[in-house]
Tab-separated table of C-alpha atoms in Angstrom:
chain	number	residue	atom	x	y	z
A	1	UNK	CA	110.714	75.072	129.140
A	2	UNK	CA	111.272	77.866	126.620
A	3	UNK	CA	110.285	80.630	129.036
A	4	UNK	CA	107.488	81.810	126.740
A	5	UNK	CA	104.049	81.523	128.326
A	6	UNK	CA	100.823	81.351	126.392
A	7	UNK	CA	97.291	81.362	127.744
A	8	UNK	CA	94.833	79.807	127.452
A	9	UNK	CA	96.048	76.386	126.303
A	10	UNK	CA	92.691	75.539	124.770
A	11	UNK	CA	89.835	77.681	123.558
A	12	UNK	CA	86.527	76.506	122.152
A	13	UNK	CA	84.104	79.002	120.723
A	14	UNK	CA	81.556	79.505	117.975
A	15	UNK	CA	81.612	81.153	114.589
A	16	UNK	CA	81.252	84.911	114.654
A	17	UNK	CA	82.780	85.256	118.094
A	18	UNK	CA	85.890	87.122	119.203
A	19	UNK	CA	88.762	85.773	121.297
A	20	UNK	CA	91.996	87.081	122.770
A	21	UNK	CA	95.156	85.026	123.063
A	22	UNK	CA	97.862	86.112	125.438
A	23	UNK	CA	101.635	85.715	125.371
A	24	UNK	CA	104.387	86.548	127.850
A	25	UNK	CA	107.837	86.527	126.259
A	26	UNK	CA	111.040	85.221	127.810
A	27	UNK	CA	112.590	87.540	130.338
A	28	UNK	CA	114.673	90.123	128.499
A	29	UNK	CA	113.198	89.468	125.052
A	30	UNK	CA	111.801	92.530	123.322
A	31	UNK	CA	110.379	90.909	120.177
A	32	UNK	CA	107.193	88.884	120.077
A	33	UNK	CA	106.039	86.943	117.042
A	34	UNK	CA	102.708	85.255	116.351
A	35	UNK	CA	102.301	82.165	114.180
A	36	UNK	CA	99.402	80.029	113.046
A	37	UNK	CA	99.852	76.293	112.587
A	38	UNK	CA	97.286	74.260	110.727
A	39	UNK	CA	97.531	70.807	109.204
A	40	UNK	CA	97.323	71.988	105.614
A	41	UNK	CA	99.325	75.216	105.884
A	42	UNK	CA	102.077	74.368	108.320
A	43	UNK	CA	103.556	77.158	110.429
A	44	UNK	CA	102.671	80.578	109.063
A	45	UNK	CA	104.049	83.867	110.340
A	46	UNK	CA	101.370	86.384	111.269
A	47	UNK	CA	102.993	89.426	112.851
A	48	UNK	CA	105.980	90.694	114.851
A	49	UNK	CA	106.180	93.355	117.537
A	50	UNK	CA	109.362	94.836	118.920
A	51	UNK	CA	109.319	96.878	122.112
A	52	UNK	CA	105.692	97.811	121.619
A	53	UNK	CA	105.770	98.613	117.926
A	54	UNK	CA	104.735	96.543	114.934
A	55	UNK	CA	107.831	95.448	112.987
A	56	UNK	CA	106.718	92.974	110.371
A	57	UNK	CA	103.490	91.625	109.010
A	58	UNK	CA	102.889	88.284	107.382
A	59	UNK	CA	99.747	86.478	106.349
A	60	UNK	CA	97.519	88.062	108.954
A	61	UNK	CA	93.853	88.528	108.140
A	62	UNK	CA	92.184	91.893	108.639
A	63	UNK	CA	89.909	90.228	111.224
A	64	UNK	CA	93.007	89.582	113.321
A	65	UNK	CA	94.961	92.180	115.242
A	66	UNK	CA	97.704	92.206	117.815
A	67	UNK	CA	99.420	94.522	120.209
A	68	UNK	CA	102.370	94.532	122.580
A	69	UNK	CA	102.035	96.271	125.900
A	70	UNK	CA	104.617	98.266	127.911
A	71	UNK	CA	105.363	95.213	130.039
A	72	UNK	CA	106.137	93.430	126.719
A	73	UNK	CA	103.369	90.871	126.889
A	74	UNK	CA	101.341	90.587	123.720
A	75	UNK	CA	97.786	89.779	122.784
A	76	UNK	CA	96.398	88.428	119.535
A	77	UNK	CA	92.769	89.304	118.904
A	78	UNK	CA	90.749	87.183	116.512
A	79	UNK	CA	87.282	88.403	115.559
A	80	UNK	CA	84.353	87.281	113.399
A	81	UNK	CA	85.710	83.790	113.773
A	82	UNK	CA	85.234	81.265	110.991
A	83	UNK	CA	85.569	77.502	110.994
A	84	UNK	CA	88.817	77.836	109.069
A	85	UNK	CA	90.396	79.774	111.937
A	86	UNK	CA	90.621	76.568	113.933
A	87	UNK	CA	94.337	76.033	114.431
A	88	UNK	CA	97.219	76.182	116.857
A	89	UNK	CA	98.435	79.697	117.530
A	90	UNK	CA	102.009	80.078	118.709
A	91	UNK	CA	103.866	82.967	120.166
A	92	UNK	CA	107.640	83.218	120.005
A	93	UNK	CA	110.111	85.727	121.377
A	94	UNK	CA	113.666	86.872	120.753
A	95	UNK	CA	115.954	89.477	122.315
A	96	UNK	CA	116.214	91.839	119.366
A	97	UNK	CA	114.279	92.769	116.268
A	98	UNK	CA	116.699	91.380	113.742
A	99	UNK	CA	116.548	88.196	111.773
A	100	UNK	CA	119.726	86.389	112.732
A	101	UNK	CA	118.792	85.020	116.119
A	102	UNK	CA	116.721	82.108	117.398
A	103	UNK	CA	113.101	82.564	118.256
A	104	UNK	CA	111.818	80.624	121.240
A	105	UNK	CA	108.269	79.333	121.138
A	106	UNK	CA	105.556	78.840	123.695
A	107	UNK	CA	103.390	75.731	123.729
A	108	UNK	CA	100.564	77.421	121.883
A	109	UNK	CA	96.841	77.957	122.169
A	110	UNK	CA	94.615	75.421	120.456
A	111	UNK	CA	91.596	77.246	119.042
A	112	UNK	CA	88.571	75.214	118.040
A	113	UNK	CA	85.662	76.878	116.272
A	114	UNK	CA	82.371	74.995	116.422
B	1	UNK	CA	109.116	82.779	95.498
B	2	UNK	CA	110.633	81.742	98.754
B	3	UNK	CA	110.176	78.265	100.063
B	4	UNK	CA	111.840	75.828	102.363
B	5	UNK	CA	111.291	72.193	101.658
B	6	UNK	CA	112.135	68.968	103.355
B	7	UNK	CA	112.874	65.911	101.280
B	8	UNK	CA	110.971	63.261	103.206
B	9	UNK	CA	107.798	63.598	105.267
B	10	UNK	CA	108.704	60.597	107.450
B	11	UNK	CA	111.988	59.033	108.495
B	12	UNK	CA	112.134	55.817	110.463
B	13	UNK	CA	115.389	54.796	112.181
B	14	UNK	CA	116.533	52.183	114.634
B	15	UNK	CA	117.393	53.304	118.138
B	16	UNK	CA	121.127	53.903	118.349
B	17	UNK	CA	121.557	54.628	114.647
B	18	UNK	CA	122.375	58.045	113.249
B	19	UNK	CA	119.581	60.083	111.655
B	20	UNK	CA	119.920	62.534	108.793
B	21	UNK	CA	117.100	64.943	108.027
B	22	UNK	CA	117.406	67.022	104.873
B	23	UNK	CA	116.105	70.390	103.836
B	24	UNK	CA	116.322	72.363	100.598
B	25	UNK	CA	115.877	76.097	100.334
B	26	UNK	CA	115.333	78.234	97.278
B	27	UNK	CA	116.553	81.690	98.244
B	28	UNK	CA	120.285	81.977	97.686
B	29	UNK	CA	120.358	85.241	99.663
B	30	UNK	CA	119.356	83.476	102.890
B	31	UNK	CA	122.034	83.954	105.517
B	32	UNK	CA	120.644	82.229	108.591
B	33	UNK	CA	118.969	78.883	109.178
B	34	UNK	CA	117.444	77.168	112.182
B	35	UNK	CA	116.363	73.646	113.035
B	36	UNK	CA	113.413	73.099	115.346
B	37	UNK	CA	111.974	70.000	116.978
B	38	UNK	CA	108.273	69.810	117.720
B	39	UNK	CA	106.853	67.123	119.972
B	40	UNK	CA	103.169	66.365	120.112
B	41	UNK	CA	101.279	69.026	122.046
B	42	UNK	CA	104.299	71.304	122.327
B	43	UNK	CA	105.663	74.318	120.536
B	44	UNK	CA	108.714	74.177	118.264
B	45	UNK	CA	111.893	73.812	120.300
B	46	UNK	CA	115.121	75.399	119.078
B	47	UNK	CA	117.812	72.792	118.349
B	48	UNK	CA	120.624	74.496	116.492
B	49	UNK	CA	121.269	77.319	114.078
B	50	UNK	CA	123.853	78.123	111.431
B	51	UNK	CA	124.882	81.244	109.573
B	52	UNK	CA	125.751	81.272	105.910
B	53	UNK	CA	129.429	81.978	106.590
B	54	UNK	CA	129.711	78.495	108.106
B	55	UNK	CA	129.508	75.021	106.561
B	56	UNK	CA	129.080	73.023	109.728
B	57	UNK	CA	128.072	73.508	113.306
B	58	UNK	CA	127.934	70.971	116.106
B	59	UNK	CA	125.869	70.758	119.224
B	60	UNK	CA	125.186	68.015	121.678
B	61	UNK	CA	124.540	64.910	119.499
B	62	UNK	CA	123.467	67.137	116.617
B	63	UNK	CA	125.322	68.539	113.626
B	64	UNK	CA	123.995	70.890	111.005
B	65	UNK	CA	125.597	70.997	107.570
B	66	UNK	CA	125.042	73.799	105.082
B	67	UNK	CA	125.818	73.458	101.398
B	68	UNK	CA	125.237	76.824	99.799
B	69	UNK	CA	126.213	75.617	96.353
B	70	UNK	CA	123.173	73.374	96.116
B	71	UNK	CA	121.104	75.259	98.714
B	72	UNK	CA	120.852	72.289	101.008
B	73	UNK	CA	120.744	71.968	104.775
B	74	UNK	CA	120.883	68.811	106.835
B	75	UNK	CA	120.495	67.875	110.481
B	76	UNK	CA	122.382	64.874	111.740
B	77	UNK	CA	121.421	63.276	115.034
B	78	UNK	CA	123.932	60.849	116.506
B	79	UNK	CA	122.861	57.728	118.396
B	80	UNK	CA	119.157	58.419	117.940
B	81	UNK	CA	117.054	57.847	121.035
B	82	UNK	CA	113.303	57.314	121.531
B	83	UNK	CA	113.100	60.852	122.931
B	84	UNK	CA	114.194	62.156	119.548
B	85	UNK	CA	110.878	61.099	118.034
B	86	UNK	CA	109.229	64.316	116.863
B	87	UNK	CA	108.606	66.494	113.831
B	88	UNK	CA	111.698	68.389	112.689
B	89	UNK	CA	111.473	71.685	110.831
B	90	UNK	CA	114.141	73.667	109.112
B	91	UNK	CA	113.477	77.383	108.900
B	92	UNK	CA	114.962	80.253	107.017
B	93	UNK	CA	114.967	83.518	108.945
B	94	UNK	CA	114.740	86.609	106.720
B	95	UNK	CA	113.428	88.311	108.924
B	96	UNK	CA	110.388	86.222	109.473
B	97	UNK	CA	110.743	82.509	109.877
B	98	UNK	CA	109.768	80.525	106.799
B	99	UNK	CA	109.224	76.925	107.821
B	100	UNK	CA	109.333	73.765	105.809
B	101	UNK	CA	106.533	71.240	106.110
B	102	UNK	CA	108.464	69.095	108.560
B	103	UNK	CA	109.878	65.577	108.704
B	104	UNK	CA	108.477	63.149	111.247
B	105	UNK	CA	111.266	61.126	112.846
B	106	UNK	CA	110.174	57.747	114.179
B	107	UNK	CA	112.619	55.850	116.360
B	108	UNK	CA	112.169	52.081	116.475
B	109	UNK	CA	113.251	50.340	119.689
């Protein structure tokens, strides 16, 4: 158990809809990262928050947004969903904002767009 | 551009043998590397990390070797067990994790 909690585990919805994925980091970790994993693209970094502020942005679409709340949990919002958004979405956390430390992953949310 | 690649998509080993999973990276400025294990239905699980000022680091049954001259990273698993069956990713952390495509390790009984 990594200590990172993601909900829901599975989500099925239709094109054009909006969903929210939730992540609780490990106790004491201030950074939260979001990743997308698909069969053809592998694990892709989306965005990082540190102590409530955005720290780094990767290949995140404009239809996607995220935030980190004062209690350090984070939410990833996906809107105007398309079939190609079907993927596993992972959250990871680490103590600091820097690069030279392990990130610990949750077990992901599997998003299926019908 | 930056990329992290693994040499083989699948590695099949006999239970009890040692496994070696390889990874090549392209950015010579990378100073930190991580190996992850991902089992079916689970998120990536941290195995071991290494900084660029080291050549070797050992954990429990695992060893990571870093060859900066040829930009190569390897993960050695001693006495491979059925529970080691998973997909293994190397990742370069600068500051976001850049993952390779993964090597599937299959352990034959």
